Amino acid sequence: MRFSALLLASFAAVAGCGSEDNVVLAGYSAIISPVHSSISTQATFTDASGAHPQWVIAMSDVPDLCAKVTAHQDYFQNPIENFTAILVWVPPGKIGTFFVGQSDPSSPGSTTNNEVLVGFGPDTGTPHVLRLPGVAFRGANIGLSQFNVGAGGEATGNFDVVIADPGGAAHEYIGKFKAAYCAGAEKAQLP
């Protein structure tokens, strides 16, 4: 995947510090810095072809994301506050590197993808979410080195993904995560 020199230099500088477990570097104005919440969960996505299990990592600029999603299962569709978040997801049950757009034959319907969400809460008028969908781009990937389901569980890994802005232009997001498992998000209404 081709990187911009500035984005690579920024990632190298942050990674070199070693003090941040959760980092998102954005190639677009939907910025998630600093990351205040990083959660993982096992969720079900439903689309026209049915329900599909997914492992999901959500990183956001708001604190206490797990508690908010637990209390408001539609948090990512009907925001209670302003937020910016990136969601990355992979088929469940496997560790490794997954390429965006890849399906898993052992888990029909489960795919690897991502999305950036910009939530506008009630204080901006009508609550709504701007969805910036993931793009299957050569080399775009999500890597998992750990994903533990259940209380006290954790997901660790990294991502190098691409989103489409409202005009259809592609923008790169790279980062790393160490996400605490959020059982309350298992029933969240996700894309």
GROMACS .gro file of C-alpha atoms in nm:
model
  191
    1MET     CA    1   0.000   0.000   0.000
    2ARG     CA    2   0.133   0.346  -0.081
    3PHE     CA    3   0.172   0.573   0.220
    4SER     CA    4   0.213   0.947   0.239
    5ALA     CA    5   0.554   1.040   0.381
    6LEU     CA    6   0.399   1.264   0.648
    7LEU     CA    7   0.158   0.993   0.766
    8LEU     CA    8   0.439   0.737   0.786
    9ALA     CA    9   0.666   0.977   0.973
   10SER     CA   10   0.388   1.056   1.222
   11PHE     CA   11   0.317   0.687   1.282
   12ALA     CA   12   0.689   0.613   1.330
   13ALA     CA   13   0.720   0.896   1.581
   14VAL     CA   14   0.419   0.778   1.784
   15ALA     CA   15   0.518   0.411   1.764
   16GLY     CA   16   0.871   0.498   1.869
   17CYS     CA   17   0.748   0.658   2.190
   18GLY     CA   18   0.587   0.329   2.297
   19SER     CA   19   0.357   0.506   2.545
   20GLU     CA   20   0.030   0.479   2.355
   21ASP     CA   21  -0.156   0.149   2.322
   22ASN     CA   22  -0.426   0.307   2.103
   23VAL     CA   23  -0.334   0.533   1.814
   24VAL     CA   24  -0.526   0.642   1.506
   25LEU     CA   25  -0.357   0.850   1.237
   26ALA     CA   26  -0.599   0.989   0.983
   27GLY     CA   27  -0.556   1.097   0.625
   28TYR     CA   28  -0.884   1.290   0.644
   29SER     CA   29  -1.044   1.555   0.864
   30ALA     CA   30  -1.238   1.299   1.075
   31ILE     CA   31  -0.971   1.286   1.346
   32ILE     CA   32  -0.964   1.050   1.646
   33SER     CA   33  -0.691   1.200   1.860
   34PRO     CA   34  -0.644   1.134   2.134
   35VAL     CA   35  -0.817   0.798   2.152
   36HIS     CA   36  -1.021   0.809   2.475
   37SER     CA   37  -1.190   0.468   2.437
   38SER     CA   38  -1.094   0.144   2.269
   39ILE     CA   39  -1.334  -0.150   2.298
   40SER     CA   40  -1.373  -0.491   2.139
   41THR     CA   41  -1.677  -0.711   2.116
   42GLN     CA   42  -1.829  -1.008   1.939
   43ALA     CA   43  -2.133  -0.878   1.754
   44THR     CA   44  -2.380  -0.975   1.486
   45PHE     CA   45  -2.417  -0.771   1.168
   46THR     CA   46  -2.742  -0.809   0.978
   47ASP     CA   47  -2.779  -0.732   0.609
   48ALA     CA   48  -2.993  -0.845   0.315
   49SER     CA   49  -2.834  -1.191   0.318
   50GLY     CA   50  -2.885  -1.254   0.690
   51ALA     CA   51  -2.704  -1.229   1.025
   52HIS     CA   52  -2.325  -1.263   1.039
   53PRO     CA   53  -2.100  -1.290   1.346
   54GLN     CA   54  -1.805  -1.048   1.354
   55TRP     CA   55  -1.524  -0.952   1.589
   56VAL     CA   56  -1.533  -0.573   1.619
   57ILE     CA   57  -1.291  -0.313   1.753
   58ALA     CA   58  -1.418   0.044   1.806
   59MET     CA   59  -1.188   0.334   1.886
   60SER     CA   60  -1.331   0.676   1.969
   61ASP     CA   61  -1.247   1.025   2.089
   62VAL     CA   62  -1.506   1.003   2.371
   63PRO     CA   63  -1.445   0.846   2.715
   64ASP     CA   64  -1.645   0.552   2.856
   65LEU     CA   65  -1.755   0.417   2.516
   66CYS     CA   66  -1.839   0.074   2.660
   67ALA     CA   67  -2.079   0.219   2.917
   68LYS     CA   68  -2.243   0.443   2.657
   69VAL     CA   69  -2.291   0.165   2.400
   70THR     CA   70  -2.418  -0.069   2.674
   71ALA     CA   71  -2.678   0.188   2.782
   72HIS     CA   72  -2.766   0.295   2.427
   73GLN     CA   73  -2.751  -0.002   2.189
   74ASP     CA   74  -2.817   0.238   1.897
   75TYR     CA   75  -2.528   0.471   1.996
   76PHE     CA   76  -2.360   0.438   1.653
   77GLN     CA   77  -2.688   0.510   1.469
   78ASN     CA   78  -2.862   0.762   1.698
   79PRO     CA   79  -2.584   0.950   1.880
   80ILE     CA   80  -2.637   1.090   2.228
   81GLU     CA   81  -2.330   1.316   2.186
   82ASN     CA   82  -2.076   1.432   1.931
   83PHE     CA   83  -1.809   1.171   1.858
   84THR     CA   84  -1.569   1.039   1.598
   85ALA     CA   85  -1.495   0.667   1.588
   86ILE     CA   86  -1.335   0.406   1.368
   87LEU     CA   87  -1.480   0.056   1.363
   88VAL     CA   88  -1.281  -0.232   1.219
   89TRP     CA   89  -1.417  -0.584   1.198
   90VAL     CA   90  -1.305  -0.932   1.096
   91PRO     CA   91  -1.462  -1.277   1.083
   92PRO     CA   92  -1.464  -1.433   1.432
   93GLY     CA   93  -1.243  -1.707   1.567
   94LYS     CA   94  -0.912  -1.640   1.394
   95ILE     CA   95  -0.594  -1.446   1.465
   96GLY     CA   96  -0.375  -1.307   1.186
   97THR     CA   97  -0.384  -1.051   0.908
   98PHE     CA   98  -0.709  -0.994   0.722
   99PHE     CA   99  -0.747  -0.795   0.401
  100VAL     CA  100  -1.037  -0.551   0.368
  101GLY     CA  101  -1.312  -0.698   0.152
  102GLN     CA  102  -1.204  -1.055   0.230
  103SER     CA  103  -1.476  -1.305   0.321
  104ASP     CA  104  -1.436  -1.612   0.536
  105PRO     CA  105  -1.570  -1.937   0.384
  106SER     CA  106  -1.587  -2.100   0.729
  107SER     CA  107  -1.816  -1.819   0.854
  108PRO     CA  108  -2.053  -1.741   0.563
  109GLY     CA  109  -2.131  -1.371   0.529
  110SER     CA  110  -1.859  -1.259   0.771
  111THR     CA  111  -1.615  -1.016   0.613
  112THR     CA  112  -1.324  -0.787   0.691
  113ASN     CA  113  -1.402  -0.417   0.668
  114ASN     CA  114  -1.397  -0.082   0.842
  115GLU     CA  115  -1.590   0.240   0.875
  116VAL     CA  116  -1.534   0.585   1.023
  117LEU     CA  117  -1.835   0.738   1.198
  118VAL     CA  118  -1.882   1.105   1.283
  119GLY     CA  119  -2.172   1.143   1.526
  120PHE     CA  120  -2.362   1.465   1.577
  121GLY     CA  121  -2.560   1.462   1.904
  122PRO     CA  122  -2.879   1.643   2.005
  123ASP     CA  123  -2.696   1.972   2.069
  124THR     CA  124  -2.642   2.006   1.691
  125GLY     CA  125  -3.013   1.980   1.607
  126THR     CA  126  -3.129   1.641   1.487
  127PRO     CA  127  -2.890   1.363   1.597
  128HIS     CA  128  -2.732   1.190   1.298
  129VAL     CA  129  -2.421   1.002   1.188
  130LEU     CA  130  -2.198   1.070   0.890
  131ARG     CA  131  -2.076   0.730   0.772
  132LEU     CA  132  -1.746   0.708   0.585
  133PRO     CA  133  -1.739   0.353   0.445
  134GLY     CA  134  -1.436   0.132   0.415
  135VAL     CA  135  -1.284   0.077   0.072
  136ALA     CA  136  -1.132  -0.248  -0.052
  137PHE     CA  137  -0.792  -0.110  -0.148
  138ARG     CA  138  -0.484  -0.308  -0.240
  139GLY     CA  139  -0.299  -0.389   0.081
  140ALA     CA  140  -0.565  -0.249   0.318
  141ASN     CA  141  -0.562  -0.480   0.620
  142ILE     CA  142  -0.646  -0.542   0.984
  143GLY     CA  143  -0.405  -0.746   1.193
  144LEU     CA  144  -0.502  -0.926   1.515
  145SER     CA  145  -0.244  -1.072   1.750
  146GLN     CA  146  -0.500  -1.135   2.028
  147PHE     CA  147  -0.879  -1.136   2.068
  148ASN     CA  148  -1.020  -1.268   2.394
  149VAL     CA  149  -1.398  -1.285   2.428
  150GLY     CA  150  -1.563  -1.223   2.763
  151ALA     CA  151  -1.504  -1.028   3.083
  152GLY     CA  152  -1.143  -0.917   3.119
  153GLY     CA  153  -1.073  -1.001   2.754
  154GLU     CA  154  -0.864  -0.791   2.526
  155ALA     CA  155  -0.797  -0.745   2.156
  156THR     CA  156  -0.460  -0.624   2.030
  157GLY     CA  157  -0.347  -0.548   1.680
  158ASN     CA  158  -0.314  -0.284   1.412
  159PHE     CA  159  -0.478  -0.162   1.095
  160ASP     CA  160  -0.396   0.012   0.769
  161VAL     CA  161  -0.729   0.083   0.602
  162VAL     CA  162  -0.893   0.323   0.358
  163ILE     CA  163  -1.224   0.510   0.384
  164ALA     CA  164  -1.422   0.704   0.124
  165ASP     CA  165  -1.514   1.065   0.200
  166PRO     CA  166  -1.859   1.200   0.101
  167GLY     CA  167  -1.721   1.284  -0.246
  168GLY     CA  168  -1.585   0.931  -0.296
  169ALA     CA  169  -1.214   1.015  -0.255
  170ALA     CA  170  -1.005   0.756  -0.069
  171HIS     CA  171  -0.822   0.839   0.258
  172GLU     CA  172  -0.590   0.621   0.462
  173TYR     CA  173  -0.623   0.551   0.835
  174ILE     CA  174  -0.350   0.362   1.020
  175GLY     CA  175  -0.317   0.273   1.384
  176LYS     CA  176  -0.283   0.022   1.660
  177PHE     CA  177  -0.515  -0.090   1.937
  178LYS     CA  178  -0.530  -0.262   2.273
  179ALA     CA  179  -0.904  -0.283   2.327
  180ALA     CA  180  -1.088  -0.401   2.639
  181TYR     CA  181  -1.371  -0.646   2.578
  182CYS     CA  182  -1.715  -0.484   2.619
  183ALA     CA  183  -1.987  -0.744   2.680
  184GLY     CA  184  -2.253  -0.471   2.672
  185ALA     CA  185  -2.167  -0.396   2.309
  186GLU     CA  186  -2.254  -0.750   2.195
  187LYS     CA  187  -2.608  -0.632   2.117
  188ALA     CA  188  -2.506  -0.295   1.969
  189GLN     CA  189  -2.671  -0.193   1.644
  190LEU     CA  190  -2.376  -0.193   1.407
  191PRO     CA  191  -2.341  -0.135   1.034
   0.00000   0.00000   0.00000
